[in-house]
XYZ file of C-alpha atoms in Angstrom:
132
model
C 0.000 0.000 0.000
C 1.086 3.618 -0.447
C 0.212 6.960 1.057
C -2.968 8.452 -0.400
C -1.926 11.918 -1.626
C -3.497 14.716 -3.631
C -2.289 18.003 -5.137
C -5.081 20.370 -6.095
C -4.737 23.895 -7.443
C -7.364 26.113 -5.823
C -6.117 29.094 -7.835
C -3.787 28.911 -10.821
C -3.338 32.318 -12.418
C -0.411 33.843 -14.285
C 0.755 35.789 -11.231
C -0.579 33.967 -8.184
C -1.444 30.384 -7.290
C -2.821 28.465 -4.315
C -2.138 24.752 -4.015
C -3.718 22.351 -1.501
C -1.696 19.272 -0.534
C -3.225 16.352 1.353
C -1.967 12.994 2.576
C -3.379 10.031 4.486
C -0.413 7.818 5.266
C -0.108 4.067 5.480
C 3.124 4.606 7.423
C 5.518 4.767 4.459
C 5.596 8.568 4.080
C 7.054 10.656 1.262
C 10.638 11.646 0.402
C 11.516 14.696 -1.742
C 8.281 14.479 -3.756
C 7.664 17.361 -6.179
C 4.451 19.093 -5.125
C 4.735 22.322 -7.161
C 6.272 21.683 -10.591
C 7.251 25.048 -12.078
C 7.509 23.619 -15.598
C 3.785 22.791 -15.485
C 2.726 26.351 -14.616
C 2.302 29.446 -16.796
C 3.893 32.577 -15.331
C 3.327 36.302 -15.933
C 5.082 36.338 -19.333
C 3.170 33.332 -20.669
C 5.894 30.740 -20.075
C 6.926 28.607 -17.095
C 8.103 30.737 -14.160
C 11.697 30.502 -12.984
C 10.892 30.734 -9.280
C 8.190 31.273 -6.705
C 7.650 33.684 -3.846
C 5.641 32.006 -1.085
C 3.252 34.398 0.634
C 1.732 32.038 3.184
C 1.401 28.446 4.320
C -1.498 27.092 6.333
C -1.098 23.531 7.572
C -2.587 20.905 9.824
C -0.226 17.972 10.461
C -1.242 14.929 12.535
C 0.738 11.741 13.175
C 3.955 12.870 11.444
C 6.894 14.172 13.450
C 7.158 16.904 10.803
C 6.579 17.763 7.167
C 9.462 19.491 5.428
C 9.063 21.796 2.433
C 12.057 22.826 0.321
C 12.886 24.616 -2.909
C 14.496 22.018 -5.199
C 18.156 22.856 -5.921
C 21.446 20.947 -5.888
C 21.389 21.572 -2.146
C 17.708 22.119 -1.367
C 16.776 25.440 0.256
C 14.439 25.208 3.227
C 10.996 26.702 2.817
C 9.330 25.502 6.048
C 9.378 22.727 8.640
C 5.814 22.029 9.772
C 5.376 20.296 13.120
C 2.381 18.465 14.520
C -0.781 20.533 14.865
C -1.919 23.720 13.157
C 0.624 26.112 11.636
C 0.119 29.420 9.859
C 3.128 31.143 8.325
C 2.646 34.543 6.654
C 5.439 36.344 4.810
C 3.216 38.607 2.697
C 3.951 41.786 4.688
C 7.709 41.313 4.120
C 7.445 40.608 0.399
C 7.124 36.834 0.678
C 9.540 33.963 1.233
C 11.579 34.178 -1.968
C 13.176 31.094 -3.487
C 16.891 31.935 -3.165
C 17.462 30.223 -6.538
C 20.622 28.457 -5.429
C 22.664 26.655 -8.068
C 21.266 23.608 -9.825
C 17.812 22.148 -9.578
C 14.501 23.553 -10.699
C 13.078 25.635 -7.868
C 10.120 23.250 -7.662
C 8.609 22.878 -4.183
C 9.339 19.421 -2.773
C 7.939 17.727 0.336
C 9.326 15.132 2.737
C 7.491 13.610 5.693
C 9.382 12.627 8.846
C 8.167 10.013 11.326
C 5.238 8.650 9.321
C 2.750 6.377 11.033
C -0.365 4.626 9.771
C -3.254 7.108 9.464
C -0.943 10.139 9.804
C -2.299 13.088 7.796
C -1.427 16.512 6.515
C -3.534 19.219 4.901
C -1.383 22.084 3.598
C -2.335 25.164 1.573
C 0.454 27.222 -0.011
C -0.185 30.657 -1.535
C 2.582 31.837 -3.847
C 3.457 34.272 -6.607
C 5.082 33.199 -9.874
C 8.240 35.050 -10.964
C 9.990 35.234 -14.330
């Protein structure tokens, strides 16, 4: 059996997007799974964006030790570490959490679960802007 996961775009415009990520685990968890694939999006200039600026993350994590979000690069750049319970992170008033665009990689948003157990869940909404 495998974790039951879903990625659903609530909003997918040329400048701003909202993605909802869900998981019901069988105990296996996820490791560096691409959740936001920049090559599949259309940015402000009509082509795939080169990076994202995360404005906010709202999450409810149960049964995992943590859920880790990173920007995909040769050495992944940390976006957020979400612990058990409800978390709300808001960077909008400071211009957003900008992908530092380190060398290598794609800038996609990847997710890893830590300490998975059977019936562990997460429900995460990420609001972000698309940048050329």
